Amino acid sequence: MSSVKEFGRTLTSPLGAPTGHLETYIEVPFDLGDRRLFPDGLIRIKRGAKTWTALVEVKTGTNLLATEQLENYLDIAREHGFDALLTISNEIPASVGTHPTVIDKRKLRKVALFHLSWSEILTHAVMQKEFRGVADPDQAWILGELIRYLEHPRSGALSFDDMGANWVPVRESVTAGTLRQNDKGAADVAGRFDALIRFACLKLGRQLGAEVTPVLTRQEISDPAARTSALVASLVATGSLRASIRIPNAVGPLEIEANLRSNRITCHFDLDAPNEGKPTTRVNWALRQLKDAPETVRLEAFVARAREGKAELLRDVRDTPAKLVGDSVKEIKYFRIAQSHPLGAKRAAGRGAFIDSMLDAVDTTYADIGQRLKAWTAAPPRLRSVEEVEIDPEIPASLVSNALSSQDGDSPEPKDAD
């Protein structure tokens, strides 16, 4: 962070730190009562007369952040007038802006608490080096070495690799139809699913060089428990876990549904249809965008005020576009382009695992569908030439005109009245 200016700024700016000279220290000793404690690091940024300081606590591998330890560091930060405590671990909170460790809120009155997962740090490093750029060649090399280190399996910077101990019993209860809203473990599975979605966003964002984020309502952002409760209710009612991902400049969010009863993952994009042309013309417009998509993609057309659309596989619509037209009188308002994938059952990452099947489904759907779709835009109006006007040859030439208006040209002089 101190060696690569752009990278240091990328990590500290969201924490409210000013732009300035950044210094980093490791294992700085502090006295708290009769104890001497050693936070893993300290970050200090100076700009003019202002100084911003944060303590840093780091965990690697499967090690978890400890409440007591963090609260001690918050006390140290408060006593010394520091601004924040930053934690880094492989834990990924279920929602953005929340912390994976339960902390006494009274400790946060004067000191802010932030968290970064190693996956987030790796994502920021890749995006900075490969897409945003680093001005100094030596600094770019240093950042490249950090990326190479973090990607090594022995670095302790792990990817999301476990759905937790409650995954198997909850999945079995969903399959049997016996899961209830207050069942033990259901909320844990819902939280881990949201964490997996965040990890999928980071992974896809690294490949695209763009900030890919989960789509959440204002209520879900302000009250993460409401989001968890909704996911559990969906599991109980339909056996499905649902999420949305926002990808910059895509036609719309990528909608994801993991159905634990059918063992299928369905991902889809909604594409607004052109607001002009016949229904078959609109279908052909969508087909042109999907000319390289797999033939097993499902294409669904929705008309105004209809809850269900007419659906066909892409291979059938390619042969007969009219199959997707129900009532030729009603206008098609939008298309839903969906792709189905197998759902893994295992809790840990690896072949046949739920985690890997979800990550593959997101990446494959965007590659096969999402990156190909473009929103319709109306063509600009054209000036009409005289030659373009068709004249019926059976009508006497003296009665028609191919001018833009039959009143074009000089008007005859009116005759004087007798």
XYZ file of C-alpha atoms in Angstrom:
418
model
C 0.000 0.000 0.000
C 2.821 2.431 0.817
C 4.945 1.373 -2.189
C 2.222 1.542 -4.877
C 0.500 4.916 -4.560
C -2.522 4.123 -6.740
C -3.193 0.841 -4.906
C -2.912 2.443 -1.470
C -5.354 5.133 -2.494
C -7.789 2.544 -3.899
C -7.946 0.722 -0.558
C -8.051 3.727 1.782
C -10.350 6.094 -0.116
C -13.550 4.096 0.674
C -12.573 4.266 4.363
C -12.827 8.053 4.355
C -9.071 8.625 4.358
C -7.695 11.769 2.685
C -5.371 11.760 -0.312
C -1.850 12.257 0.952
C 1.444 10.679 1.957
C 0.735 7.110 3.114
C 2.907 5.344 5.697
C 2.536 1.760 6.946
C 3.933 0.015 10.026
C 3.741 -3.550 11.347
C 3.283 -4.852 14.907
C 3.283 -1.459 16.638
C 3.197 -2.019 20.459
C 0.484 -0.341 22.552
C -0.283 -0.477 26.276
C -3.869 -1.146 27.319
C -4.135 -1.184 31.099
C -1.438 -3.556 32.340
C -1.179 -5.397 29.007
C 0.986 -4.763 25.959
C -0.815 -5.505 22.684
C 0.550 -5.700 19.146
C -1.922 -4.941 16.336
C -0.739 -6.406 13.036
C -0.372 -3.026 11.394
C -0.926 0.717 11.380
C -1.717 3.005 8.450
C -1.085 6.741 8.637
C -1.943 9.275 5.946
C -0.891 12.917 6.215
C -2.214 15.815 4.203
C -1.287 19.262 5.414
C -2.184 19.571 9.060
C -4.585 16.615 8.910
C -3.537 13.088 9.893
C -5.693 9.986 9.414
C -4.679 6.834 11.305
C -6.056 3.290 11.334
C -5.008 0.135 13.149
C -5.004 -3.087 11.130
C -5.776 -6.656 12.227
C -5.134 -9.501 9.765
C -6.177 -13.159 9.647
C -5.243 -15.698 6.978
C -6.410 -19.192 6.086
C -9.419 -20.349 8.065
C -8.611 -18.190 11.107
C -11.517 -16.010 12.222
C -11.518 -12.541 13.709
C -12.042 -12.547 17.491
C -14.473 -10.158 19.173
C -12.349 -9.580 22.300
C -9.229 -8.809 20.299
C -11.016 -6.322 18.042
C -12.681 -4.572 20.962
C -9.257 -4.180 22.633
C -7.892 -2.558 19.475
C -10.928 -0.274 19.298
C -10.152 0.851 22.855
C -6.534 1.537 21.877
C -7.665 3.527 18.846
C -10.054 5.584 20.976
C -7.384 6.352 23.610
C -4.909 7.545 20.962
C -7.450 9.448 18.892
C -7.132 7.175 15.861
C -9.821 7.222 13.204
C -10.478 3.570 12.379
C -9.756 -0.132 12.768
C -9.403 -2.114 9.537
C -9.724 -5.904 9.608
C -8.585 -8.245 6.825
C -9.517 -11.928 6.626
C -11.045 -14.534 4.330
C -14.475 -13.898 5.869
C -16.943 -12.354 3.409
C -19.930 -10.610 5.066
C -23.373 -11.357 3.667
C -23.896 -7.716 2.664
C -21.696 -4.768 1.775
C -20.867 -2.456 4.671
C -21.412 -5.018 7.426
C -18.726 -6.628 9.564
C -18.364 -10.415 9.972
C -17.675 -10.087 13.709
C -20.236 -9.043 16.322
C -18.915 -5.954 18.124
C -20.308 -3.907 21.019
C -21.702 -0.853 19.212
C -20.627 1.399 22.080
C -17.038 0.759 20.993
C -17.831 2.325 17.605
C -18.955 5.740 18.792
C -15.610 7.422 18.113
C -13.750 4.837 16.021
C -14.955 3.438 12.668
C -14.684 -0.304 11.929
C -14.026 -1.524 8.382
C -13.458 -4.941 6.847
C -11.798 -6.183 3.654
C -11.700 -9.784 2.510
C -8.574 -11.089 0.809
C -10.722 -11.639 -2.291
C -11.563 -7.922 -2.344
C -7.911 -6.956 -1.962
C -6.894 -9.293 -4.787
C -9.673 -7.881 -6.965
C -8.565 -4.282 -6.321
C -4.955 -5.226 -7.063
C -5.813 -6.898 -10.381
C -8.105 -4.078 -11.492
C -5.504 -1.447 -10.583
C -2.648 -3.158 -12.432
C -4.448 -4.600 -15.437
C -7.201 -2.057 -16.099
C -6.641 1.274 -14.309
C -2.868 1.227 -14.578
C 0.128 2.120 -12.404
C 2.251 5.094 -13.496
C 5.607 3.898 -12.182
C 7.004 0.672 -13.776
C 8.716 -0.412 -10.553
C 5.507 0.078 -8.587
C 3.620 -1.908 -11.224
C 6.098 -4.765 -10.783
C 5.633 -4.699 -6.985
C 1.860 -4.859 -7.363
C 2.252 -7.749 -9.792
C 4.297 -9.632 -7.183
C 1.536 -9.066 -4.614
C -1.022 -10.498 -7.045
C 1.199 -13.505 -7.744
C 1.617 -14.076 -4.006
C -2.074 -13.779 -3.141
C -3.020 -16.176 -5.948
C -0.698 -18.868 -4.569
C -2.591 -21.574 -2.624
C -0.142 -21.320 0.310
C -0.524 -17.570 0.786
C -3.446 -18.013 3.171
C -5.638 -15.782 0.989
C -8.377 -18.287 0.270
C -11.341 -18.099 -2.055
C -14.886 -18.810 -0.867
C -14.758 -22.580 -0.364
C -17.368 -23.764 2.153
C -21.152 -23.425 2.540
C -20.893 -24.306 6.236
C -21.901 -27.183 8.491
C -25.634 -26.428 8.073
C -25.627 -26.784 4.290
C -26.290 -30.536 4.073
C -29.130 -30.742 6.668
C -30.838 -27.636 5.254
C -30.567 -28.947 1.680
C -32.038 -32.284 2.748
C -34.901 -30.528 4.556
C -35.650 -28.449 1.460
C -35.738 -31.573 -0.711
C -38.048 -33.321 1.753
C -40.277 -30.237 2.107
C -39.804 -30.129 5.890
C -37.838 -26.877 6.220
C -39.495 -24.184 8.332
C -38.805 -20.473 8.733
C -37.303 -20.795 12.233
C -35.295 -23.970 11.583
C -31.759 -23.910 12.922
C -29.172 -23.335 10.224
C -31.466 -21.868 7.568
C -30.355 -18.299 8.299
C -26.695 -19.400 8.205
C -27.157 -20.958 4.745
C -28.921 -17.806 3.516
C -26.073 -15.633 4.782
C -23.444 -17.830 3.145
C -25.381 -17.744 -0.128
C -25.218 -13.938 -0.126
C -21.505 -14.128 0.701
C -21.057 -16.485 -2.268
C -22.863 -13.990 -4.520
C -20.480 -11.247 -3.379
C -17.533 -13.537 -4.101
C -18.965 -14.305 -7.562
C -19.189 -10.541 -8.191
C -15.541 -10.055 -7.200
C -14.431 -12.968 -9.386
C -16.349 -11.743 -12.431
C -15.224 -8.160 -11.794
C -11.566 -9.227 -11.870
C -12.091 -10.713 -15.323
C -14.035 -7.725 -16.678
C -12.060 -4.955 -15.029
C -15.317 -3.496 -13.755
C -17.100 -3.173 -10.420
C -19.699 -5.950 -10.326
C -22.035 -5.715 -7.331
C -25.069 -7.496 -5.836
C -28.412 -5.751 -6.368
C -30.091 -4.981 -3.041
C -33.098 -2.887 -2.097
C -32.759 0.052 0.279
C -34.411 -1.984 3.009
C -31.995 -4.884 2.506
C -29.020 -2.506 2.679
C -30.218 -0.829 5.866
C -31.492 -4.068 7.440
C -29.456 -7.148 6.363
C -31.648 -9.336 8.585
C -34.621 -8.583 6.311
C -32.705 -9.930 3.320
C -31.796 -13.100 5.251
C -35.398 -13.591 6.340
C -36.620 -13.222 2.741
C -34.122 -15.824 1.514
C -35.213 -18.291 4.206
C -38.876 -17.695 3.303
C -38.063 -18.423 -0.349
C -36.281 -21.633 0.642
C -39.311 -22.759 2.635
C -41.899 -21.849 -0.016
C -40.164 -22.782 -3.270
C -36.846 -24.377 -2.333
C -35.004 -21.580 -4.159
C -32.328 -19.035 -3.352
C -32.433 -15.881 -5.521
C -30.051 -13.011 -6.161
C -29.312 -10.282 -8.713
C -25.967 -9.019 -9.971
C -25.365 -5.603 -11.525
C -22.741 -5.536 -14.289
C -21.741 -2.106 -15.657
C -23.287 -1.295 -19.069
C -25.162 -4.599 -19.296
C -28.774 -4.420 -20.539
C -29.999 -5.256 -17.042
C -29.108 -7.189 -13.912
C -28.188 -10.856 -14.096
C -30.946 -12.688 -12.221
C -29.973 -15.948 -10.478
C -32.198 -18.682 -9.051
C -30.725 -21.780 -7.408
C -33.483 -24.368 -6.965
C -32.472 -26.996 -4.406
C -35.466 -29.199 -5.252
C -34.837 -29.501 -8.976
C -31.040 -29.231 -8.590
C -30.882 -26.576 -11.318
C -29.483 -23.051 -11.467
C -31.304 -20.676 -13.807
C -29.726 -17.364 -14.812
C -31.417 -14.845 -17.056
C -31.300 -11.345 -18.505
C -34.383 -9.296 -19.441
C -34.103 -7.383 -22.722
C -36.575 -4.644 -23.685
C -38.011 -5.225 -27.153
C -38.016 -2.512 -29.846
C -41.072 -0.260 -29.574
C -41.744 -0.455 -33.294
C -42.206 -3.197 -35.869
C -44.271 -6.378 -36.082
C -43.913 -9.097 -33.404
C -41.839 -11.323 -35.714
C -39.600 -8.347 -36.531
C -38.930 -7.860 -32.835
C -38.188 -11.568 -32.400
C -35.733 -11.493 -35.296
C -34.026 -8.482 -33.709
C -33.425 -10.501 -30.543
C -32.280 -13.539 -32.531
C -29.601 -11.506 -34.307
C -28.050 -10.691 -30.946
C -28.033 -14.367 -29.978
C -26.593 -15.765 -33.214
C -23.592 -17.264 -31.347
C -25.449 -18.302 -28.179
C -25.974 -22.009 -27.346
C -29.110 -23.489 -28.891
C -30.317 -24.682 -25.458
C -30.865 -21.089 -24.279
C -34.524 -20.394 -23.480
C -36.110 -17.352 -25.097
C -39.346 -15.997 -23.648
C -41.466 -13.144 -25.031
C -43.743 -11.045 -22.803
C -46.566 -8.803 -23.960
C -48.011 -5.899 -22.005
C -49.733 -6.755 -18.696
C -48.922 -10.467 -19.014
C -47.514 -12.460 -16.094
C -46.323 -15.301 -18.287
C -44.673 -15.188 -21.676
C -44.490 -17.579 -24.585
C -41.256 -19.571 -24.250
C -39.263 -21.690 -26.686
C -35.711 -22.992 -26.955
C -33.422 -20.884 -29.077
C -32.891 -23.662 -31.653
C -36.641 -23.827 -32.335
C -37.072 -20.059 -32.572
C -34.180 -19.848 -35.024
C -36.033 -22.215 -37.348
C -39.455 -20.615 -36.861
C -39.457 -17.137 -35.243
C -43.277 -17.090 -35.306
C -43.296 -19.748 -32.565
C -42.532 -17.018 -30.069
C -45.495 -14.932 -31.197
C -48.709 -15.733 -29.356
C -51.231 -13.074 -30.292
C -50.036 -11.154 -33.363
C -52.192 -8.199 -32.339
C -50.406 -7.673 -29.005
C -47.014 -5.992 -28.927
C -44.012 -7.795 -27.407
C -42.639 -5.601 -24.615
C -39.548 -7.529 -23.534
C -37.665 -10.790 -23.865
C -36.255 -13.014 -21.143
C -33.131 -14.913 -22.161
C -32.388 -17.719 -19.700
C -29.799 -20.452 -19.332
C -30.102 -23.511 -17.095
C -27.147 -25.162 -15.352
C -26.726 -28.216 -13.075
C -26.588 -27.485 -9.354
C -23.886 -29.170 -7.288
C -24.802 -30.631 -3.913
C -21.501 -30.726 -1.979
C -20.847 -28.084 0.667
C -17.118 -27.561 0.014
C -15.549 -26.164 -3.142
C -14.542 -28.618 -5.828
C -16.075 -30.795 -8.497
C -19.775 -31.433 -7.883
C -19.962 -28.628 -5.293
C -22.689 -25.998 -4.991
C -20.078 -23.219 -4.887
C -18.350 -24.196 -8.118
C -21.647 -24.747 -9.940
C -22.817 -21.253 -8.938
C -19.580 -19.581 -10.036
C -19.618 -21.462 -13.352
C -23.268 -20.548 -13.945
C -22.620 -16.829 -13.438
C -19.519 -16.715 -15.641
C -21.017 -18.908 -18.394
C -24.316 -17.004 -18.594
C -22.553 -13.680 -18.899
C -20.157 -15.051 -21.534
C -22.894 -16.768 -23.582
C -25.653 -14.175 -23.207
C -24.948 -11.038 -21.175
C -21.971 -9.658 -23.072
C -23.791 -10.098 -26.400
C -26.941 -8.123 -25.587
C -27.415 -4.482 -26.479
C -30.405 -2.281 -25.805
C -32.514 -1.211 -28.780
C -32.239 2.364 -29.956
C -34.458 3.981 -32.559
C -32.833 4.944 -35.854
C -32.619 8.710 -36.481
C -35.215 10.082 -38.923
C -34.102 10.296 -42.564
C -34.689 13.001 -45.100
C -36.927 11.595 -47.849
C -35.852 12.044 -51.433
C -38.260 12.570 -54.312
C -37.137 9.307 -55.931
C -38.311 7.288 -52.920
C -41.968 8.210 -53.381
C -43.922 5.495 -55.193
C -46.624 6.614 -57.645
C -49.436 4.379 -58.844
C -49.004 4.182 -62.650
C -52.761 3.772 -63.170
C -53.479 7.237 -61.783
C -53.125 10.118 -64.271
C -49.872 12.013 -63.770
C -51.763 15.289 -63.621
C -53.489 14.141 -60.402
C -50.433 13.080 -58.374
C -47.164 14.541 -57.207
C -44.005 12.904 -55.935
C -42.897 16.029 -54.122
C -42.668 16.037 -50.332
C -45.963 17.869 -50.368
C -48.416 18.406 -53.187
C -48.373 22.086 -52.202
C -44.611 22.393 -52.801
C -43.490 24.934 -55.379
C -44.905 28.254 -56.424
C -48.619 28.696 -55.882
C -50.632 29.920 -58.902
C -51.725 33.544 -58.808
C -55.417 33.826 -57.839
C -57.682 35.202 -60.538
C -59.384 38.499 -59.927
C -63.039 38.155 -59.122
C -65.446 39.515 -61.760
